[in-house]
PDB file of C-alpha atoms in Angstrom:
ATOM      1  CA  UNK N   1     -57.554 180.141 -90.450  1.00 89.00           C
ATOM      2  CA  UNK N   2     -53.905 179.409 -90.714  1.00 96.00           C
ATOM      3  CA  UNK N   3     -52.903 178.672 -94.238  1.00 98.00           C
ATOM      4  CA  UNK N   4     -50.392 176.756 -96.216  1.00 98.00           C
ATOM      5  CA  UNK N   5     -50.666 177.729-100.166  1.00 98.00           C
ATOM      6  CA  UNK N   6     -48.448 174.397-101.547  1.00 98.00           C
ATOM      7  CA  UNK N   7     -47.170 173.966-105.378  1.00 97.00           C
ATOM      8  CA  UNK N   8     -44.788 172.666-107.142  1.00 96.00           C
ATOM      9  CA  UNK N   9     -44.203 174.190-110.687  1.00 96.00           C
ATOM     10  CA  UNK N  10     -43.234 177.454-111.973  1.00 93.00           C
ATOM     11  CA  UNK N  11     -46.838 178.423-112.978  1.00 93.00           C
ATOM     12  CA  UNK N  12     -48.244 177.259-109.775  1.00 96.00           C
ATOM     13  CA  UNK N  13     -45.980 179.178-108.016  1.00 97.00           C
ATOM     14  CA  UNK N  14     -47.479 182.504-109.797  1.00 95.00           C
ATOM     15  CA  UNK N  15     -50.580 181.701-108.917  1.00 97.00           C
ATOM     16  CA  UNK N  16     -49.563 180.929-105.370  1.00 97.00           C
ATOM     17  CA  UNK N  17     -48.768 184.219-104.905  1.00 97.00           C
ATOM     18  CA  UNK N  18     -52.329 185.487-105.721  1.00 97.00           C
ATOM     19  CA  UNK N  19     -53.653 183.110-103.563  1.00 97.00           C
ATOM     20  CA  UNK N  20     -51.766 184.326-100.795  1.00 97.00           C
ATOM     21  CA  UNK N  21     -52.247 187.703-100.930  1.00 96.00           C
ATOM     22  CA  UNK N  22     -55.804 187.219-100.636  1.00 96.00           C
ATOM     23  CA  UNK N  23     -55.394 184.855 -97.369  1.00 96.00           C
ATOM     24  CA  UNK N  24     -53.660 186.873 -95.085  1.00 94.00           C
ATOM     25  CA  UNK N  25     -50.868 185.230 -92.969  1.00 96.00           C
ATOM     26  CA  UNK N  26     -51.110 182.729 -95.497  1.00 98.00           C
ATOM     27  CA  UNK N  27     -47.422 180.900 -96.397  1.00 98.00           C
ATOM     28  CA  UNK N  28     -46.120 179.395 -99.486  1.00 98.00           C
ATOM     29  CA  UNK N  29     -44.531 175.752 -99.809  1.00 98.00           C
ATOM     30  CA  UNK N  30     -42.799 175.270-103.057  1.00 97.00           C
ATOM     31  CA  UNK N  31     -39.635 173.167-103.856  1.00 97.00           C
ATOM     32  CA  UNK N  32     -35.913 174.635-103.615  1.00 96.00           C
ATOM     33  CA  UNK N  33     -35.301 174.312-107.422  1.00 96.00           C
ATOM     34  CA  UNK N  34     -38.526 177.033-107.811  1.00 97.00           C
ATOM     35  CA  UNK N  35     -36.657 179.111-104.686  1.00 97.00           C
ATOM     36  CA  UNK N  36     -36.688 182.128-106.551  1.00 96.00           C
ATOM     37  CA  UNK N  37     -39.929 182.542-108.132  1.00 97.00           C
ATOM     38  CA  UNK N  38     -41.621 181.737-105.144  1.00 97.00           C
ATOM     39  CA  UNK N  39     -39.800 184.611-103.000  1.00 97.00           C
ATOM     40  CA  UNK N  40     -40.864 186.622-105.989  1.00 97.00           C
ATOM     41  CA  UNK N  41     -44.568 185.372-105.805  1.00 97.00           C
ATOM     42  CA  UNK N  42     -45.037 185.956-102.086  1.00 97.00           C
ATOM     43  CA  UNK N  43     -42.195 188.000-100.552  1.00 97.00           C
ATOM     44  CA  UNK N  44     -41.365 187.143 -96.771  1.00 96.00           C
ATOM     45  CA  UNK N  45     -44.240 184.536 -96.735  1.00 97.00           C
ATOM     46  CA  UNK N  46     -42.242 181.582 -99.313  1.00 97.00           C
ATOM     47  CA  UNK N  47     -40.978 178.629 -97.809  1.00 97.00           C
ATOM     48  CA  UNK N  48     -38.912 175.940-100.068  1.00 97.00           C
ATOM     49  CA  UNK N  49     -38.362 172.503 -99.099  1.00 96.00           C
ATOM     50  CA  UNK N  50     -35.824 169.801-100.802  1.00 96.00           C
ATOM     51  CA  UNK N  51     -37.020 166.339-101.600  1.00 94.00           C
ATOM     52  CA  UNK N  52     -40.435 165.078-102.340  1.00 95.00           C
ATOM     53  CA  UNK N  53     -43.477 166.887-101.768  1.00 95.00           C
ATOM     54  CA  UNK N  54     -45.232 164.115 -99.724  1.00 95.00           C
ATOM     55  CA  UNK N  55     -42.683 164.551 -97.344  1.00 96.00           C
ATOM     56  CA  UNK N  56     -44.231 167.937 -96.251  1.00 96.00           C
ATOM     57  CA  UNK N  57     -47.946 166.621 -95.739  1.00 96.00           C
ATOM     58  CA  UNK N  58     -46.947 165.769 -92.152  1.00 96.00           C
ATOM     59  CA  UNK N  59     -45.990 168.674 -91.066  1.00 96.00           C
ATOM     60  CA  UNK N  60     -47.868 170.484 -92.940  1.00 97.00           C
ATOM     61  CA  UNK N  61     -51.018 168.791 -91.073  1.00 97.00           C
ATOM     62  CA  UNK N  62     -49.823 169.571 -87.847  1.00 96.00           C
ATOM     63  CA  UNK N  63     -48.616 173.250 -88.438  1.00 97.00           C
ATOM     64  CA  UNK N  64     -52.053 174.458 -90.479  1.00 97.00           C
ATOM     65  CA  UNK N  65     -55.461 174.076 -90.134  1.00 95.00           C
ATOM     66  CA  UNK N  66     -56.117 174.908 -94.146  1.00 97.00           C
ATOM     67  CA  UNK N  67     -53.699 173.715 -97.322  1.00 98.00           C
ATOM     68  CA  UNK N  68     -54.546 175.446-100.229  1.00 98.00           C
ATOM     69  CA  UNK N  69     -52.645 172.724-103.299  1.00 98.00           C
ATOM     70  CA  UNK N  70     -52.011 173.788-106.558  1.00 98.00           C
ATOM     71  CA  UNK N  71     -51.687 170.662-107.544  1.00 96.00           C
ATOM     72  CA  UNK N  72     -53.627 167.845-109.074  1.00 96.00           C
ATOM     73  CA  UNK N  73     -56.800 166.371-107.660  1.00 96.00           C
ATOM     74  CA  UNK N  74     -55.655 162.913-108.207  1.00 96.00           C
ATOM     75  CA  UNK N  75     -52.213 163.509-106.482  1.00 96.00           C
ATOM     76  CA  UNK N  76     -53.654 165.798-103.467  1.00 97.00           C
ATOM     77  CA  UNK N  77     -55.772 162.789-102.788  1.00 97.00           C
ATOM     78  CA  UNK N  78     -53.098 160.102-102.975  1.00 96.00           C
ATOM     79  CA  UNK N  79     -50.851 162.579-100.904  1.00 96.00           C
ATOM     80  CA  UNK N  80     -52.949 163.487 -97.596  1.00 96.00           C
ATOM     81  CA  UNK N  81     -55.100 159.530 -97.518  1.00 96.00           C
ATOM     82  CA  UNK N  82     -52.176 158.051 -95.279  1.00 95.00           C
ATOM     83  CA  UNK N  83     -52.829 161.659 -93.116  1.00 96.00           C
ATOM     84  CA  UNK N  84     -56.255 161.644 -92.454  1.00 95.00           C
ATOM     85  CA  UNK N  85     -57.776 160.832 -88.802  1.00 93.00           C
ATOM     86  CA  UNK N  86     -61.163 162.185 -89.155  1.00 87.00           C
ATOM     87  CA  UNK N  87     -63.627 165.342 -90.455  1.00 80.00           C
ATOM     88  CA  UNK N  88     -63.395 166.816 -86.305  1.00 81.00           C
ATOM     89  CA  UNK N  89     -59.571 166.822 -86.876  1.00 90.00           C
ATOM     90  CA  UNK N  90     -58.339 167.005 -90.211  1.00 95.00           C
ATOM     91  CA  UNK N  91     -57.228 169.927 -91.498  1.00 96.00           C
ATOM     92  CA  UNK N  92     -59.282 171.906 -94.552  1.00 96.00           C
ATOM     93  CA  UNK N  93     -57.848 171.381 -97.727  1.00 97.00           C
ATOM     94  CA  UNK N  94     -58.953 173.147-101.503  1.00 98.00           C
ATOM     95  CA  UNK N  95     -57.101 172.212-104.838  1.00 98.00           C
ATOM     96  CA  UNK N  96     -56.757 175.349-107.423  1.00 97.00           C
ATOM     97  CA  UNK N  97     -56.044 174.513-111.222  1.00 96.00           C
ATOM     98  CA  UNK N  98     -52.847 175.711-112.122  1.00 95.00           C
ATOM     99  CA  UNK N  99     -55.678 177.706-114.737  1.00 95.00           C
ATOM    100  CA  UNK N 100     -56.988 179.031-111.222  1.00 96.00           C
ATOM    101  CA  UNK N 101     -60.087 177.940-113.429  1.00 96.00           C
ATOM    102  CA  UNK N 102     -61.685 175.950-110.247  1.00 97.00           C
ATOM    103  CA  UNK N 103     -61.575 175.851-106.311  1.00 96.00           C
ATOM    104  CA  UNK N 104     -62.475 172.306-104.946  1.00 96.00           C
ATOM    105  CA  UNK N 105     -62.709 171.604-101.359  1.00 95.00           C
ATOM    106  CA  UNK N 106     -61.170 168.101-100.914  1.00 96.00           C
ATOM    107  CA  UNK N 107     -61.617 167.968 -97.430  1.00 95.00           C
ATOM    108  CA  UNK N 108     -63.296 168.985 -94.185  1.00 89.00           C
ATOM    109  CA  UNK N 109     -65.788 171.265 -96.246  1.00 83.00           C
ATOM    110  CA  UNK N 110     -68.161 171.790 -93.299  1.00 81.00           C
ATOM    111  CA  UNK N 111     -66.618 171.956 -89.752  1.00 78.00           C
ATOM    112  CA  UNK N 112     -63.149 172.314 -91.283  1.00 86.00           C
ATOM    113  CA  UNK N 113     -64.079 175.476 -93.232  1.00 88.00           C
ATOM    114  CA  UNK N 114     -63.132 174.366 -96.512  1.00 92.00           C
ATOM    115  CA  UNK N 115     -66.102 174.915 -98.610  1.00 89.00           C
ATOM    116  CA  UNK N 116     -65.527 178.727 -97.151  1.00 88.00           C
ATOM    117  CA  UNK N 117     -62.043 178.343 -97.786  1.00 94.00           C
ATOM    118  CA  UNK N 118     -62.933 177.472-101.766  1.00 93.00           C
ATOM    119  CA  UNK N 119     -66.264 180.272-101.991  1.00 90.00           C
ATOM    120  CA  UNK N 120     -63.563 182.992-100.769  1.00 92.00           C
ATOM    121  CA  UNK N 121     -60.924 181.841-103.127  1.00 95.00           C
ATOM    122  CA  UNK N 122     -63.453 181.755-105.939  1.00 94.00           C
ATOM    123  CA  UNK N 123     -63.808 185.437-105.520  1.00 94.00           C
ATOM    124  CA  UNK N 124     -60.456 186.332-105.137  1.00 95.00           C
ATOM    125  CA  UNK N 125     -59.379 184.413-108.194  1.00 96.00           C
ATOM    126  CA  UNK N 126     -62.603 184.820-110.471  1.00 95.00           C
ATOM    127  CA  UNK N 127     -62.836 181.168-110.305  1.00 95.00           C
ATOM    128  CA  UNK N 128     -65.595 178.132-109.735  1.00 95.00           C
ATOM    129  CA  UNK N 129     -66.156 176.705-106.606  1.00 91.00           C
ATOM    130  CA  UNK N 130     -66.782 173.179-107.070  1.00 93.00           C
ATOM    131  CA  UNK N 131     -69.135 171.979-103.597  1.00 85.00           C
ATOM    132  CA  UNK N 132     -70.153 168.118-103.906  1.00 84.00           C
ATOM    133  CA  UNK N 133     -71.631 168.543-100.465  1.00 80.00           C
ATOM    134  CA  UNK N 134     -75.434 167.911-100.762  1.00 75.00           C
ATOM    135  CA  UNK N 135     -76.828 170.435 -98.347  1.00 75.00           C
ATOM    136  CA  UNK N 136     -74.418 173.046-100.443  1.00 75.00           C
ATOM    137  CA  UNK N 137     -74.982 171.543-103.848  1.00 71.00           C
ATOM    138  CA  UNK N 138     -78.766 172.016-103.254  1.00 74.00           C
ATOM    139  CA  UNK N 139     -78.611 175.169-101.074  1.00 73.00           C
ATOM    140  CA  UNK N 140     -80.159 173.067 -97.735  1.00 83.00           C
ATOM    141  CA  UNK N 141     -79.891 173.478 -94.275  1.00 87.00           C
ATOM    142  CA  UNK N 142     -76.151 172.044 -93.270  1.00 87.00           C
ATOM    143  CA  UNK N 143     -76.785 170.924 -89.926  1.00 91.00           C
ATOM    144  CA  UNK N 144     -73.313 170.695 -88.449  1.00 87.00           C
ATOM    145  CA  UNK N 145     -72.673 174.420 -89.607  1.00 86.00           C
ATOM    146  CA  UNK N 146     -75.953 176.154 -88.391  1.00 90.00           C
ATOM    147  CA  UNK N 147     -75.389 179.238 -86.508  1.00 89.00           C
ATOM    148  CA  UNK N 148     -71.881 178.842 -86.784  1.00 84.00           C
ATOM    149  CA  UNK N 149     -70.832 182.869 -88.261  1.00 82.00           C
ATOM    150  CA  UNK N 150     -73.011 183.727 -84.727  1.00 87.00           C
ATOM    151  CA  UNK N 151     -71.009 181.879 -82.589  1.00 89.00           C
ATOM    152  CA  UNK N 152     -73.002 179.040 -81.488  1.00 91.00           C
ATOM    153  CA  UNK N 153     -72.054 175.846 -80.418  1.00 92.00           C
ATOM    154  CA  UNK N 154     -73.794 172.104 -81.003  1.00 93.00           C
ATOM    155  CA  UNK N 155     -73.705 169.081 -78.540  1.00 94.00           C
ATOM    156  CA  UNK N 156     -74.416 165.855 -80.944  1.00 94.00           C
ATOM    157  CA  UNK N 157     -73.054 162.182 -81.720  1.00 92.00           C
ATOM    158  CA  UNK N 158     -71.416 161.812 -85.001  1.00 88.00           C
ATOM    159  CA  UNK N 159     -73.887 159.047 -85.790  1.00 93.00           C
ATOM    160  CA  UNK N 160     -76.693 161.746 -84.730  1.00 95.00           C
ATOM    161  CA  UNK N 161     -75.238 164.552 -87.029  1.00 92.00           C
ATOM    162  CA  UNK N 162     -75.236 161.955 -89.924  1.00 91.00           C
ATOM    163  CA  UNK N 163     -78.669 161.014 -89.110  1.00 95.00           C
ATOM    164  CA  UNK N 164     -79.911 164.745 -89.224  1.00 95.00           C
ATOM    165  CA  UNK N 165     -77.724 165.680 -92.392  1.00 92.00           C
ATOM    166  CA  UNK N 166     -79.241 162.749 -94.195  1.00 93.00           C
ATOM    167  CA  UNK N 167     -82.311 163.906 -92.756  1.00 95.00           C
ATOM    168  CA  UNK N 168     -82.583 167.180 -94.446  1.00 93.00           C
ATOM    169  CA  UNK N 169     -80.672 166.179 -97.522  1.00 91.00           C
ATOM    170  CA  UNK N 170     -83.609 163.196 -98.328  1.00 93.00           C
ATOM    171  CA  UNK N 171     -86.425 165.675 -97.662  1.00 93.00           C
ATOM    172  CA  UNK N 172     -87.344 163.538 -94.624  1.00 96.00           C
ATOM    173  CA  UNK N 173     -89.438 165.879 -92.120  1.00 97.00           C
ATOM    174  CA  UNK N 174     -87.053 167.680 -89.881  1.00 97.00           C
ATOM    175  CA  UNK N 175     -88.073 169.747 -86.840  1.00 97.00           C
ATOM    176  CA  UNK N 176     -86.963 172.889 -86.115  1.00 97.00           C
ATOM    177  CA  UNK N 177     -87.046 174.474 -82.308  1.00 97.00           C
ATOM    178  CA  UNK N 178     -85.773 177.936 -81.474  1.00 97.00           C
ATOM    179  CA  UNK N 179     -86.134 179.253 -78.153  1.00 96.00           C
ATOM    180  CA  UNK N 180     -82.824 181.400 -77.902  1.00 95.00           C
ATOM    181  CA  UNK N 181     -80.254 182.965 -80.050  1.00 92.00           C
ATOM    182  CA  UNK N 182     -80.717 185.559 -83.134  1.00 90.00           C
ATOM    183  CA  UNK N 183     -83.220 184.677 -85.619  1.00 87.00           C
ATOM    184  CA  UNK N 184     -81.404 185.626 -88.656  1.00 84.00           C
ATOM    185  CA  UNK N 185     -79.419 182.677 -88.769  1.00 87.00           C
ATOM    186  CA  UNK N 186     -80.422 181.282 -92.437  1.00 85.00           C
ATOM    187  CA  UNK N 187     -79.347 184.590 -94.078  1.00 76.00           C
ATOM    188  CA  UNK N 188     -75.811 184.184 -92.592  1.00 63.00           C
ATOM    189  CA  UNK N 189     -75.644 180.701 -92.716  1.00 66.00           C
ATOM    190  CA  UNK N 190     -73.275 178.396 -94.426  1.00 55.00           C
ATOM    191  CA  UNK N 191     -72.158 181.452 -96.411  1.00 52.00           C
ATOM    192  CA  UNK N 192     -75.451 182.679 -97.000  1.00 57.00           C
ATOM    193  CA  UNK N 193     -77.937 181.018 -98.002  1.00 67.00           C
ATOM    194  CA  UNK N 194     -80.662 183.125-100.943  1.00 71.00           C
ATOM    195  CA  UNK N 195     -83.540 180.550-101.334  1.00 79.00           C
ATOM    196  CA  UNK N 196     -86.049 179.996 -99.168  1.00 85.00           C
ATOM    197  CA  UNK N 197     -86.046 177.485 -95.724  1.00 88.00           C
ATOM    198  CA  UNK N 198     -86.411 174.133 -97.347  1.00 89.00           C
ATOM    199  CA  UNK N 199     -89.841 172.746 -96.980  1.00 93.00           C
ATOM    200  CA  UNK N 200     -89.367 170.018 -95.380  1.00 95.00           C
ATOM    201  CA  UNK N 201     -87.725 171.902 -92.088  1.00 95.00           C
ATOM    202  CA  UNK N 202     -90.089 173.026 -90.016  1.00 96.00           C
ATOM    203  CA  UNK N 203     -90.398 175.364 -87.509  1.00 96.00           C
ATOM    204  CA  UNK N 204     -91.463 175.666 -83.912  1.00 97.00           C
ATOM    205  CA  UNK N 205     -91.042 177.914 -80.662  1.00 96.00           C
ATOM    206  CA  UNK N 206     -91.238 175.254 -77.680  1.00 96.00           C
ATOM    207  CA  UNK N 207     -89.730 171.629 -77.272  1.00 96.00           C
ATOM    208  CA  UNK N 208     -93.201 170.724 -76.159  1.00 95.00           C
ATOM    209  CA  UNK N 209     -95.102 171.971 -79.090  1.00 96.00           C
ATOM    210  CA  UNK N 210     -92.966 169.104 -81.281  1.00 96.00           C
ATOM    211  CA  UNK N 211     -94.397 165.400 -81.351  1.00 96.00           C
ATOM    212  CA  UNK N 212     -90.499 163.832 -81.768  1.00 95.00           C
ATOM    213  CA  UNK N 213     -92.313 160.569 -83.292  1.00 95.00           C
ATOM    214  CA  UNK N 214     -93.200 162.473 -86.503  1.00 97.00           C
ATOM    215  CA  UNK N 215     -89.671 163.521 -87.665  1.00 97.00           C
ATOM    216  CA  UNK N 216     -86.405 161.872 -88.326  1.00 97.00           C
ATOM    217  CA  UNK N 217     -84.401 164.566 -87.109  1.00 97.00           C
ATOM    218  CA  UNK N 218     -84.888 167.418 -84.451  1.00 97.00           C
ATOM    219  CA  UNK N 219     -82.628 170.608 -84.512  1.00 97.00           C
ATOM    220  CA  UNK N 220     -83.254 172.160 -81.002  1.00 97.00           C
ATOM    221  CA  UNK N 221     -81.754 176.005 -80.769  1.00 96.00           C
ATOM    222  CA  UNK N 222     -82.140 176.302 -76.996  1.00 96.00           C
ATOM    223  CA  UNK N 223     -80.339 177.660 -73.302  1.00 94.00           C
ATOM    224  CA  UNK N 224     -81.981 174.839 -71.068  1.00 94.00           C
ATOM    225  CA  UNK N 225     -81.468 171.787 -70.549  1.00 94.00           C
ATOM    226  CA  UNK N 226     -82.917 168.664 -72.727  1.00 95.00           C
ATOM    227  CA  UNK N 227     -86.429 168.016 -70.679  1.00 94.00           C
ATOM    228  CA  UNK N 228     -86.040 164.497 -69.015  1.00 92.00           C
ATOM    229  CA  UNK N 229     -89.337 163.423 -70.782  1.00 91.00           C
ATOM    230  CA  UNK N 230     -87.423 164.217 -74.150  1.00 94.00           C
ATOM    231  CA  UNK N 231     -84.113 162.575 -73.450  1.00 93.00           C
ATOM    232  CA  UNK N 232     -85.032 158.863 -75.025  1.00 93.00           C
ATOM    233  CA  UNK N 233     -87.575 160.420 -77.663  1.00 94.00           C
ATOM    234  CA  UNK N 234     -84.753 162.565 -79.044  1.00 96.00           C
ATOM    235  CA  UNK N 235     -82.304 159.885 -78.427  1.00 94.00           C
ATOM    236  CA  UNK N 236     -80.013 159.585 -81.686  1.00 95.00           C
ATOM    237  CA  UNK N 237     -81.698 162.496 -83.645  1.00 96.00           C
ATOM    238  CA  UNK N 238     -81.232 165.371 -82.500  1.00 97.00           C
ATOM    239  CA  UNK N 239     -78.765 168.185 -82.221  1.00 97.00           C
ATOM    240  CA  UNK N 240     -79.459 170.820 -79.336  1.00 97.00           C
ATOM    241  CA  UNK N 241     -77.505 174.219 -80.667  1.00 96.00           C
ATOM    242  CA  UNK N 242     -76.106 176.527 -77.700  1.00 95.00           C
ATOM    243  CA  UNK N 243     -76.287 180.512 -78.872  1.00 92.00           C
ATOM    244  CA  UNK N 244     -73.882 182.309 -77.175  1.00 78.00           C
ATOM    245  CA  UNK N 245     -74.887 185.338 -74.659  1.00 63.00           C
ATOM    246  CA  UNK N 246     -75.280 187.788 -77.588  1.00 53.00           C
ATOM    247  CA  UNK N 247     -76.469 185.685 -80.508  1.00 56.00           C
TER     248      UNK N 247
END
């Protein structure tokens, strides 16, 4: 992930530099007036802008697919909302406390990476990480991120991932298929995952052996293609995950 570490005060700035030296590559964005300290605070990796610091969110979401803001919740969000196109697009974005008390992913937690963005932070600055995300919150099944660390891939409609998210969040049945790929995808899932497979997923070998009518969201782990017969049973719930050749 390509980072941008922004702040704009002369504590920020100190913490900025902690926070890049655990995100390698990462670069710091702080204002010309705080030019110094932030050469100081990450040396070779500080860049230092004049004017306001809105006027680097462009760019900034263009240039980086993760921002890392030491700056208030409240402003972060009034700052990137004129930004934003969509959770496939937008970049991942995590506020610190100038305390480096808490990591909050603000945006694109799951397919943007910022959840992961905030859990590695956490450890790297003996923070919290603060995840409002249900399947995280409650230590679920997050469908759009299953298998991901293995290298898989998912074909699905946005409308079908929300169906199958809200699925597994609402303890609504949810069937699991897995005819390909490794098997030890829930321990290195979503960041790892300790508790057991929620109860309401469960979990088959064959397409056929599933009766599609009895769940309100199918998760299908599979090389072939979608059985014709399936096609309008499955139609709007269900994500079909593609392992790669080795996972």
């Amino acid at each position: 992930m390509k980072v941008a570490v922004v702040s704009i005060t002369r504590h920020g700035i100190a913490l900025a530099g902690r926070v890049v030296a655990a995100l390698p590559g990462a670069q710091l964005f702080a204002p010309d007036k705080f030019a110094r300290q932030a050469e100081a605070a990450a040396p070779g990796a500080a860049h230092c802008y004049a004017g306001k610091v809105g006027d680097q969110v462009p760019a900034l979401f263009a240039a980086f697919n993760g921002i890392v803001a030491i700056v208030s919740l409240g402003a972060v969000v009034r700052l990137i909302a004129p930004h934003l196109r969509g959770k496939e697009l937008d970049p991942a974005v995590v506020v610190v406390d100038e305390a480096g008390r808490f990591a909050i992913p603000v945006l694109s937690g799951h397919l943007g990476g910022a959840n992961a963005l905030a859990g590695h932070l956490a450890t790297a600055l003996g923070a919290t990480p603060v995840l409002t995300t249900a399947s995280d919150a409650r230590q679920t099944l997050a469908v759009d991120l299953l298998g991901r660390e293995l290298g898989w891939t998912f074909e699905a409609t946005h409308a079908e991932l929300v169906r199958a998210s809200a699925a597994v969040v609402n303890d609504e049945p949810v069937a699991l298929v897995q005819e390909a790929g490794s098997s030890d995808w829930w321990t290195q899932h979503a960041n790892g995952r300790s508790v057991p497979l929620p109860a309401n997923v469960h979990c088959f070998k064959r397409l056929e052996d599933v009766d599609p009518e009895r769940f309100a969201a199918v998760l299908w782990i599979s090389a072939r293609e979608l059985p014709a017969e399936y096609a309008s049973r499955l139609a709007g719930k269900r994500i079909i995950y593609r392992p790669g050749r080795s996972a």
